[in-house]
Short mmCIF file of C-alpha atoms in Angstrom, two decimals:
data_model
loop_
_atom_site.label_atom_id
_atom_site.label_comp_id
_atom_site.label_asym_id
_atom_site.label_seq_id
_atom_site.Cartn_x
_atom_site.Cartn_y
_atom_site.Cartn_z
CA UNK V 1 -10.84 -9.91 -3.47
CA UNK V 2 -8.10 -8.44 -5.36
CA UNK V 3 -6.45 -5.16 -5.19
CA UNK V 4 -8.92 -2.41 -7.23
CA UNK V 5 -6.95 0.47 -9.59
CA UNK V 6 -7.95 2.91 -7.74
CA UNK V 7 -6.07 4.99 -4.50
CA UNK V 8 -7.90 6.97 -2.93
CA UNK V 9 -7.53 9.90 0.59
CA UNK V 10 -9.88 10.09 3.78
CA UNK V 11 -12.02 13.20 5.29
CA UNK V 12 -10.21 12.79 8.89
CA UNK V 13 -8.40 11.10 11.76
CA UNK V 14 -10.31 8.28 11.80
CA UNK V 15 -12.78 6.02 8.89
CA UNK V 16 -15.96 7.21 8.81
CA UNK V 17 -18.99 4.74 8.05
CA UNK V 18 -19.28 5.95 4.45
CA UNK V 19 -15.64 5.25 4.24
CA UNK V 20 -15.55 2.04 6.25
CA UNK V 21 -18.48 0.68 2.88
CA UNK V 22 -16.12 2.85 0.34
CA UNK V 23 -12.96 0.67 1.28
CA UNK V 24 -14.39 -2.14 0.31
CA UNK V 25 -15.68 -1.77 -2.52
CA UNK V 26 -13.55 -4.12 -5.45
CA UNK V 27 -12.58 -0.99 -7.35
CA UNK V 28 -10.46 0.14 -4.64
CA UNK V 29 -7.21 -0.94 -4.25
CA UNK V 30 -4.98 1.76 -1.88
CA UNK V 31 -5.58 4.98 0.78
CA UNK V 32 -3.20 8.09 0.28
CA UNK V 33 -3.02 9.59 3.41
CA UNK V 34 -2.65 13.62 3.90
CA UNK V 35 -1.72 15.98 6.91
CA UNK V 36 -5.43 15.79 7.83
CA UNK V 37 -5.34 12.09 9.27
CA UNK V 38 -2.82 12.35 11.55
CA UNK V 39 -2.83 13.69 15.41
CA UNK V 40 -0.43 11.80 16.93
CA UNK V 41 0.97 8.49 16.18
CA UNK V 42 -0.80 6.72 18.14
CA UNK V 43 -3.93 8.19 16.57
CA UNK V 44 -1.78 6.81 13.01
CA UNK V 45 -1.59 3.84 14.16
CA UNK V 46 -4.74 2.91 14.66
CA UNK V 47 -6.09 4.68 11.54
CA UNK V 48 -3.59 2.30 9.54
CA UNK V 49 -5.01 -0.76 11.35
CA UNK V 50 -8.33 0.14 10.66
CA UNK V 51 -7.48 0.49 6.78
CA UNK V 52 -5.72 -2.85 7.07
CA UNK V 53 -8.68 -4.92 8.58
CA UNK V 54 -11.17 -3.70 5.69
CA UNK V 55 -9.51 -6.50 3.81
CA UNK V 56 -8.21 -9.14 2.38
CA UNK V 57 -5.47 -8.61 1.08
CA UNK V 58 -4.96 -5.11 2.95
CA UNK V 59 -5.26 -1.90 0.97
CA UNK V 60 -2.02 -0.69 0.26
CA UNK V 61 -1.64 2.53 2.75
CA UNK V 62 0.66 5.19 1.21
CA UNK V 63 1.87 8.97 2.26
CA UNK V 64 4.02 11.73 0.41
CA UNK V 65 6.37 11.87 2.83
CA UNK V 66 9.77 12.88 1.44
CA UNK V 67 11.27 15.46 3.39
CA UNK V 68 11.45 19.45 3.63
CA UNK V 69 8.66 20.97 2.75
CA UNK V 70 6.82 17.77 1.78
CA UNK V 71 6.14 15.64 4.86
CA UNK V 72 2.83 14.86 5.94
CA UNK V 73 3.60 13.88 9.70
CA UNK V 74 5.36 16.54 11.85
CA UNK V 75 4.57 15.92 15.28
CA UNK V 76 6.51 13.08 17.07
CA UNK V 77 8.07 12.21 13.62
CA UNK V 78 11.82 13.26 12.85
CA UNK V 79 12.00 16.06 10.36
CA UNK V 80 13.72 14.80 7.23
CA UNK V 81 15.45 17.37 5.89
CA UNK V 82 14.46 18.54 2.41
CA UNK V 83 16.94 16.01 -0.15
CA UNK V 84 18.59 19.07 -1.72
CA UNK V 85 20.20 19.64 1.23
CA UNK V 86 21.90 16.28 0.99
CA UNK V 87 23.00 17.54 -2.73
CA UNK V 88 24.30 20.31 -1.43
CA UNK V 89 26.28 18.42 1.48
CA UNK V 90 27.35 15.69 -1.32
CA UNK V 91 29.66 19.21 -3.13
CA UNK V 92 31.63 19.42 -0.30
CA UNK V 93 31.48 15.35 1.50
CA UNK V 94 30.41 12.53 -1.42
CA UNK V 95 30.68 9.98 0.73
CA UNK V 96 30.03 11.14 3.68
CA UNK V 97 26.59 12.78 1.77
CA UNK V 98 25.66 9.23 1.08
CA UNK V 99 25.58 7.33 3.80
CA UNK V 100 23.70 10.46 5.67
CA UNK V 101 20.91 10.13 2.52
CA UNK V 102 20.78 6.34 3.31
CA UNK V 103 20.09 6.95 7.21
CA UNK V 104 17.81 9.20 6.75
CA UNK V 105 15.76 7.39 4.01
CA UNK V 106 15.79 4.28 6.86
CA UNK V 107 14.88 7.03 9.20
CA UNK V 108 11.83 7.70 7.13
CA UNK V 109 10.88 4.86 6.53
CA UNK V 110 11.42 3.00 9.60
CA UNK V 111 8.72 5.28 11.42
CA UNK V 112 6.23 5.10 8.66
CA UNK V 113 6.42 1.60 9.03
CA UNK V 114 6.23 1.57 12.79
CA UNK V 115 3.26 4.15 12.29
CA UNK V 116 1.49 0.83 9.77
CA UNK V 117 2.08 2.63 6.07
CA UNK V 118 3.59 0.69 4.00
CA UNK V 119 5.52 3.22 1.38
CA UNK V 120 6.08 7.18 0.97
CA UNK V 121 5.84 8.33 -2.76
CA UNK V 122 10.10 9.14 -2.59
CA UNK V 123 12.36 9.89 -3.69
CA UNK V 124 11.74 12.84 -6.42
CA UNK V 125 14.27 11.98 -9.35
CA UNK V 126 13.78 15.49 -11.32
CA UNK V 127 16.34 17.53 -11.91
CA UNK V 128 16.41 20.46 -10.49
CA UNK V 129 17.10 22.81 -13.29
CA UNK V 130 18.43 26.78 -13.00
CA UNK V 131 17.29 29.65 -14.58
CA UNK V 132 20.22 31.92 -15.71
CA UNK V 133 19.84 33.54 -12.20
CA UNK V 134 20.69 30.20 -10.65
CA UNK V 135 17.14 30.21 -9.08
CA UNK V 136 15.19 26.72 -9.37
CA UNK V 137 12.97 27.24 -13.03
CA UNK V 138 10.39 24.83 -10.99
CA UNK V 139 9.03 26.52 -8.19
CA UNK V 140 6.94 23.22 -6.96
CA UNK V 141 10.18 20.57 -7.56
CA UNK V 142 12.57 23.15 -6.56
CA UNK V 143 14.66 21.58 -3.02
CA UNK V 144 12.91 18.74 -3.05
CA UNK V 145 15.06 17.72 -6.11
CA UNK V 146 18.52 16.62 -5.05
CA UNK V 147 20.92 18.82 -7.41
CA UNK V 148 20.79 20.17 -10.66
CA UNK V 149 23.20 17.45 -11.65
CA UNK V 150 21.97 14.13 -12.92
CA UNK V 151 25.55 12.72 -11.76
CA UNK V 152 25.01 14.22 -8.14
CA UNK V 153 20.99 12.88 -8.00
CA UNK V 154 22.04 9.06 -9.12
CA UNK V 155 24.19 7.89 -5.89
CA UNK V 156 22.19 9.85 -3.63
CA UNK V 157 18.41 8.65 -4.96
CA UNK V 158 20.34 4.88 -4.94
CA UNK V 159 21.29 5.37 -1.37
CA UNK V 160 17.98 6.37 -0.44
CA UNK V 161 16.31 3.54 -1.99
CA UNK V 162 18.84 1.20 -0.13
CA UNK V 163 18.35 2.79 2.91
CA UNK V 164 14.23 2.64 2.45
CA UNK V 165 14.39 -0.88 1.42
CA UNK V 166 16.44 -1.68 4.68
CA UNK V 167 13.65 -0.87 6.71
CA UNK V 168 10.52 -2.88 4.50
CA UNK V 169 10.01 -0.39 1.98
CA UNK V 170 9.74 0.11 -1.36
CA UNK V 171 10.82 3.53 -3.58
CA UNK V 172 8.41 5.66 -5.71
CA UNK V 173 10.38 7.52 -8.33
CA UNK V 174 8.86 10.83 -9.47
CA UNK V 175 8.37 12.82 -11.61
CA UNK V 176 8.19 10.66 -14.89
CA UNK V 177 10.56 11.80 -17.17
CA UNK V 178 11.10 15.14 -15.70
CA UNK V 179 9.03 17.77 -13.85
CA UNK V 180 11.95 20.44 -13.69
CA UNK V 181 12.06 21.65 -16.92
CA UNK V 182 8.59 23.63 -16.87
CA UNK V 183 7.72 26.61 -14.63
CA UNK V 184 4.31 26.21 -14.28
CA UNK V 185 2.95 24.22 -10.80
CA UNK V 186 0.29 20.70 -12.65
CA UNK V 187 -1.51 21.22 -9.08
CA UNK V 188 -2.94 24.60 -10.63
CA UNK V 189 -2.21 24.29 -14.52
CA UNK V 190 -1.17 22.23 -17.07
CA UNK V 191 2.79 22.33 -17.57
CA UNK V 192 4.00 22.11 -21.12
CA UNK V 193 7.69 21.63 -21.95
CA UNK V 194 8.65 22.36 -25.31
CA UNK V 195 11.75 20.74 -25.16
CA UNK V 196 12.96 18.02 -28.17
CA UNK V 197 13.63 14.76 -27.15
CA UNK V 198 16.85 14.45 -27.09
CA UNK V 199 16.97 17.49 -25.19
CA UNK V 200 15.13 15.26 -22.42
CA UNK V 201 17.33 12.62 -22.30
CA UNK V 202 19.49 14.89 -19.50
CA UNK V 203 15.55 14.49 -16.79
CA UNK V 204 15.71 10.47 -17.87
CA UNK V 205 18.76 9.36 -16.80
CA UNK V 206 18.41 9.70 -13.19
CA UNK V 207 15.39 6.90 -14.08
CA UNK V 208 16.81 4.79 -16.19
CA UNK V 209 19.82 4.49 -13.59
CA UNK V 210 17.48 3.92 -11.09
CA UNK V 211 15.43 1.34 -12.93
CA UNK V 212 18.85 -0.47 -13.08
CA UNK V 213 19.12 0.26 -9.04
CA UNK V 214 15.73 -1.32 -8.37
CA UNK V 215 13.63 0.90 -8.37
CA UNK V 216 10.42 -0.55 -6.98
CA UNK V 217 7.62 2.00 -8.91
CA UNK V 218 7.50 5.17 -11.05
CA UNK V 219 5.05 8.27 -11.50
CA UNK V 220 4.34 10.46 -14.19
CA UNK V 221 3.73 13.60 -14.60
CA UNK V 222 1.15 15.52 -15.58
CA UNK V 223 3.51 17.47 -18.11
CA UNK V 224 3.21 17.66 -22.34
CA UNK V 225 6.12 17.18 -23.54
CA UNK V 226 4.67 18.56 -26.72
CA UNK V 227 7.63 17.41 -29.41
CA UNK V 228 6.82 14.15 -28.46
CA UNK V 229 3.03 13.30 -27.54
CA UNK V 230 0.19 15.90 -26.91
CA UNK V 231 -0.56 14.17 -23.75
CA UNK V 232 0.94 14.45 -20.34
CA UNK V 233 3.24 11.60 -19.57
CA UNK V 234 1.03 9.26 -17.05
CA UNK V 235 -2.07 9.24 -20.49
CA UNK V 236 1.11 8.80 -23.04
CA UNK V 237 1.01 4.82 -24.30
CA UNK V 238 4.26 6.38 -25.86
CA UNK V 239 5.83 7.58 -22.73
CA UNK V 240 4.34 4.65 -20.60
CA UNK V 241 4.94 1.88 -22.94
CA UNK V 242 7.49 2.45 -25.80
CA UNK V 243 9.87 4.65 -23.24
CA UNK V 244 9.27 3.20 -19.99
CA UNK V 245 8.33 -0.27 -20.11
CA UNK V 246 10.02 -1.45 -23.76
CA UNK V 247 13.23 1.29 -23.67
CA UNK V 248 14.16 1.53 -20.23
CA UNK V 249 12.69 -2.19 -19.38
CA UNK V 250 11.29 -1.18 -16.43
CA UNK V 251 9.00 -4.07 -14.48
CA UNK V 252 7.63 -2.20 -11.69
CA UNK V 253 4.25 -0.52 -10.80
CA UNK V 254 3.43 2.52 -12.72
CA UNK V 255 1.26 5.25 -10.53
CA UNK V 256 -0.79 7.95 -12.08
CA UNK V 257 0.25 11.15 -10.26
CA UNK V 258 -3.70 12.67 -8.45
CA UNK V 259 -5.89 12.70 -11.09
CA UNK V 260 -8.10 15.59 -9.85
CA UNK V 261 -4.55 17.99 -10.37
CA UNK V 262 -5.35 20.87 -13.16
CA UNK V 263 -2.50 19.16 -15.18
CA UNK V 264 -4.50 15.68 -15.92
CA UNK V 265 -7.40 18.07 -16.67
CA UNK V 266 -6.67 17.87 -20.55
CA UNK V 267 -9.33 15.17 -20.40
CA UNK V 268 -12.64 16.63 -19.05
CA UNK V 269 -14.28 14.01 -17.12
CA UNK V 270 -13.18 11.64 -14.62
CA UNK V 271 -14.25 8.17 -15.80
CA UNK V 272 -12.35 8.97 -18.85
CA UNK V 273 -9.05 10.00 -17.32
CA UNK V 274 -8.91 6.52 -15.25
CA UNK V 275 -9.74 4.88 -18.01
CA UNK V 276 -6.73 6.43 -20.41
CA UNK V 277 -4.74 6.39 -17.55
CA UNK V 278 -4.86 2.81 -17.22
CA UNK V 279 -4.83 2.26 -20.88
CA UNK V 280 -1.44 4.02 -20.96
CA UNK V 281 0.02 1.81 -18.77
CA UNK V 282 -0.86 2.89 -15.22
CA UNK V 283 -1.37 -0.03 -12.62
CA UNK V 284 -2.76 2.11 -10.19
CA UNK V 285 -3.97 5.49 -10.44
CA UNK V 286 -4.53 8.45 -7.44
CA UNK V 287 -8.13 10.53 -7.08
CA UNK V 288 -7.56 12.65 -4.05
CA UNK V 289 -9.11 15.67 -2.36
CA UNK V 290 -12.64 15.56 -4.25
CA UNK V 291 -14.97 12.92 -2.72
CA UNK V 292 -17.76 13.17 -5.20
CA UNK V 293 -15.08 12.38 -8.34
CA UNK V 294 -14.31 9.68 -6.33
CA UNK V 295 -17.75 8.27 -5.89
CA UNK V 296 -18.09 9.25 -9.99
CA UNK V 297 -15.34 7.25 -11.23
CA UNK V 298 -16.48 4.26 -9.23
CA UNK V 299 -20.29 4.41 -10.84
CA UNK V 300 -18.73 4.81 -14.42
CA UNK V 301 -15.45 2.45 -14.13
CA UNK V 302 -17.55 -0.46 -12.28
CA UNK V 303 -16.42 -2.85 -15.60
CA UNK V 304 -12.54 -1.98 -15.19
CA UNK V 305 -10.42 -4.67 -13.05
CA UNK V 306 -6.60 -4.74 -12.95
CA UNK V 307 -4.78 -7.65 -14.69
CA UNK V 308 -2.92 -10.50 -12.48
CA UNK V 309 0.64 -8.81 -13.76
CA UNK V 310 -0.73 -5.14 -12.08
CA UNK V 311 -1.89 -6.98 -8.78
CA UNK V 312 1.59 -9.04 -8.58
CA UNK V 313 3.57 -5.72 -8.92
CA UNK V 314 1.31 -3.87 -6.49
CA UNK V 315 1.95 -6.51 -3.54
CA UNK V 316 5.44 -5.97 -3.90
CA UNK V 317 5.00 -2.73 -2.61
CA UNK V 318 3.49 -3.98 1.03
CA UNK V 319 5.56 -2.47 3.52
CA UNK V 320 7.67 -5.59 5.04
CA UNK V 321 9.37 -6.41 8.54
CA UNK V 322 7.51 -5.03 11.99
CA UNK V 323 8.17 -2.43 14.75
CA UNK V 324 6.81 -1.53 17.13
CA UNK V 325 6.62 2.38 17.43
CA UNK V 326 7.89 2.46 21.39
CA UNK V 327 10.76 0.80 20.02
CA UNK V 328 11.88 3.11 18.15
CA UNK V 329 13.74 5.01 20.90
CA UNK V 330 15.50 2.58 21.83
CA UNK V 331 17.08 1.21 18.72
CA UNK V 332 20.71 2.62 18.64
CA UNK V 333 20.34 3.04 14.49
CA UNK V 334 17.06 5.37 15.28
CA UNK V 335 18.87 7.58 17.71
CA UNK V 336 22.33 7.34 14.98
CA UNK V 337 19.59 8.55 12.62
CA UNK V 338 18.40 11.53 14.02
CA UNK V 339 22.04 13.23 15.16
CA UNK V 340 22.27 12.25 11.03
CA UNK V 341 19.61 14.62 10.46
CA UNK V 342 19.93 17.85 12.70
CA UNK V 343 23.90 17.76 11.98
CA UNK V 344 22.90 18.15 8.74
CA UNK V 345 20.48 21.03 9.64
CA UNK V 346 23.30 22.29 11.25
CA UNK V 347 25.66 22.46 8.45
CA UNK V 348 26.10 26.38 6.99
CA UNK V 349 27.69 26.40 3.49
#
């Protein structure tokens, strides 16, 4: 059985009987975990084991685990700082900030890998655009971004990708081509960016450089860039094919953002959203926090399948290397990375 084009969520700490059957459906290709799916490392390890044994090849297992306010697993996991803290440190000590970013990324990834998670949707490559008062224009991005200067974002994100890779994990840059210049939150509204393509070049710069540095996957923004296309980026063949695939020569995975978010609801029904996202160029689409919508998509999209090219791209996101959770505390590198997190938290600028 091959991987399907849908990534879905789970209800709780263990697989229900319904979910065991649902995950066997050929349209399913991956699972995204949330805080409600986590109680302890041991429970998470058992859950990911159950998911992995459902079928062959195993479903991809993912999570939004960036650090700061977006970290799904907390109790007994290391507290990963917000990426903006690394950006601030870069202003004072660039070389150390790059080194620390790589160590923190390795820590983030090695703990997830020890718990059976294949990858996290990180790094955030958005620019933390500031308003006239010096505050983040986009509250949903804010300190999730490394910095307001793309020249700072690039070396830190390169270090993060390097750290993830050393722990056996791929990287997912988001939110292409840039979510930092719109105030609206695409979880709840349909953001519209009124800038010209020339003005958006600044936001594209980190993606261009990180693609050259081996970025494994990209997630587009549910933002309408109305000077360029009337569709949100994840439904736009211009953004996905012309810009991302052709101009930037990106050959990795393209994930949609959650198709249940308000920013995706410019297209009324879920089956049309799924089809448009895949036709635009996404390899896999996310449907989260709405089980009836998942079932509707499965019912109405039975004819869909992934191309061999998409299959090959997705397989590269499978986590590599094996380490047992109980071995982490004995690992010198893990202990050093924990100290780095604490040092960064203690710094006052």
